[in-house]
Amino acid sequence: MAALTREEFEGYLRDSLSHLYDPNYLRATPLARLLGVAGRANTPTVLRRIFTQAIESLEPSPDEPLHSRTWRMYNTLLYLYVQKMNQEKAADKMALSARQVRRDRTAGVRALADLLWERYGLGDRQV
């Protein structure tokens, strides 16, 4: 077994977020084992809750300007993954280009990965 890299974790997270409402995918993702919820009858539900609560915890303070990068990243994750909007609809809702939404998604997934990496102490885990 090799040590889990930060890049591998981020890739697993991105894939899992893209399949957030697919229970079969969530049961099989390596993140189920890494986050300690593999083999449970409710694994998909628990992973979905972990991811959505982590996204919600990234919500900026009300004092943060609404068009800040922090709000854009948060809203992008919320719209694309939790609310299951497609990229074009999310871009329209935020009055952004699809390209900007892709950039904000990348930055948002990275921020989410950082949060979960620290929260679950994944720096010393094996894959």
PDB file of N, CA, C and O in Angstrom, residues 28 40 46 48 53 66-68 86 98 105 112 114 126:
ATOM      1  N   ALA A  28     -18.792   2.381  -3.525  1.00  0.00           N
ATOM      2  CA  ALA A  28     -17.536   1.842  -4.052  1.00  0.00           C
ATOM      3  C   ALA A  28     -16.355   2.823  -4.001  1.00  0.00           C
ATOM      4  O   ALA A  28     -15.215   2.405  -4.180  1.00  0.00           O
ATOM      5  N   ARG A  40     -21.175   0.013   5.524  1.00  0.00           N
ATOM      6  CA  ARG A  40     -22.408   0.275   6.274  1.00  0.00           C
ATOM      7  C   ARG A  40     -23.582   0.289   5.307  1.00  0.00           C
ATOM      8  O   ARG A  40     -23.432   0.622   4.144  1.00  0.00           O
ATOM      9  N   VAL A  46     -24.425   8.621   4.421  1.00  0.00           N
ATOM     10  CA  VAL A  46     -23.441   9.242   5.317  1.00  0.00           C
ATOM     11  C   VAL A  46     -22.418  10.046   4.515  1.00  0.00           C
ATOM     12  O   VAL A  46     -22.089  11.182   4.884  1.00  0.00           O
ATOM     13  N   ARG A  48     -22.846  11.395   1.560  1.00  0.00           N
ATOM     14  CA  ARG A  48     -23.554  12.576   1.038  1.00  0.00           C
ATOM     15  C   ARG A  48     -23.649  13.644   2.129  1.00  0.00           C
ATOM     16  O   ARG A  48     -23.415  14.829   1.883  1.00  0.00           O
ATOM     17  N   GLN A  53     -22.375  18.764   4.297  1.00  0.00           N
ATOM     18  CA  GLN A  53     -22.060  19.560   5.489  1.00  0.00           C
ATOM     19  C   GLN A  53     -20.725  20.271   5.336  1.00  0.00           C
ATOM     20  O   GLN A  53     -20.570  21.410   5.786  1.00  0.00           O
ATOM     21  N   LEU A  66     -20.744  39.808  -1.714  1.00  0.00           N
ATOM     22  CA  LEU A  66     -21.445  38.730  -2.414  1.00  0.00           C
ATOM     23  C   LEU A  66     -20.775  38.265  -3.699  1.00  0.00           C
ATOM     24  O   LEU A  66     -20.985  37.138  -4.125  1.00  0.00           O
ATOM     25  N   HIS A  67     -19.987  39.104  -4.326  1.00  0.00           N
ATOM     26  CA  HIS A  67     -19.316  38.714  -5.569  1.00  0.00           C
ATOM     27  C   HIS A  67     -17.856  38.336  -5.347  1.00  0.00           C
ATOM     28  O   HIS A  67     -17.092  38.257  -6.304  1.00  0.00           O
ATOM     29  N   SER A  68     -17.495  38.071  -4.103  1.00  0.00           N
ATOM     30  CA  SER A  68     -16.117  37.689  -3.795  1.00  0.00           C
ATOM     31  C   SER A  68     -15.834  36.284  -4.310  1.00  0.00           C
ATOM     32  O   SER A  68     -16.749  35.488  -4.566  1.00  0.00           O
ATOM     33  N   ASN A  86     -26.735  22.004 -13.787  1.00  0.00           N
ATOM     34  CA  ASN A  86     -25.654  21.852 -14.754  1.00  0.00           C
ATOM     35  C   ASN A  86     -24.835  23.140 -14.767  1.00  0.00           C
ATOM     36  O   ASN A  86     -25.245  24.157 -14.213  1.00  0.00           O
ATOM     37  N   ALA A  98     -19.296  30.250 -18.178  1.00  0.00           N
ATOM     38  CA  ALA A  98     -19.084  28.834 -17.864  1.00  0.00           C
ATOM     39  C   ALA A  98     -17.611  28.597 -17.504  1.00  0.00           C
ATOM     40  O   ALA A  98     -17.302  27.797 -16.621  1.00  0.00           O
ATOM     41  N   ARG A 105     -15.140  26.087  -9.589  1.00  0.00           N
ATOM     42  CA  ARG A 105     -15.347  24.692  -9.174  1.00  0.00           C
ATOM     43  C   ARG A 105     -14.013  24.060  -8.780  1.00  0.00           C
ATOM     44  O   ARG A 105     -13.912  23.411  -7.746  1.00  0.00           O
ATOM     45  N   LEU A 112     -12.477  22.387  -0.434  1.00  0.00           N
ATOM     46  CA  LEU A 112     -13.215  21.322   0.235  1.00  0.00           C
ATOM     47  C   LEU A 112     -12.292  20.158   0.570  1.00  0.00           C
ATOM     48  O   LEU A 112     -12.359  19.592   1.669  1.00  0.00           O
ATOM     49  N   ASP A 114      -9.073  20.359   1.101  1.00  0.00           N
ATOM     50  CA  ASP A 114      -8.226  20.807   2.215  1.00  0.00           C
ATOM     51  C   ASP A 114      -8.952  20.630   3.545  1.00  0.00           C
ATOM     52  O   ASP A 114      -8.374  20.133   4.513  1.00  0.00           O
ATOM     53  N   GLN A 126      -3.258   5.186   4.043  1.00  0.00           N
ATOM     54  CA  GLN A 126      -2.821   4.362   2.933  1.00  0.00           C
ATOM     55  C   GLN A 126      -3.996   4.085   2.020  1.00  0.00           C
ATOM     56  O   GLN A 126      -5.124   3.979   2.474  1.00  0.00           O
TER      57      GLN A 126
END
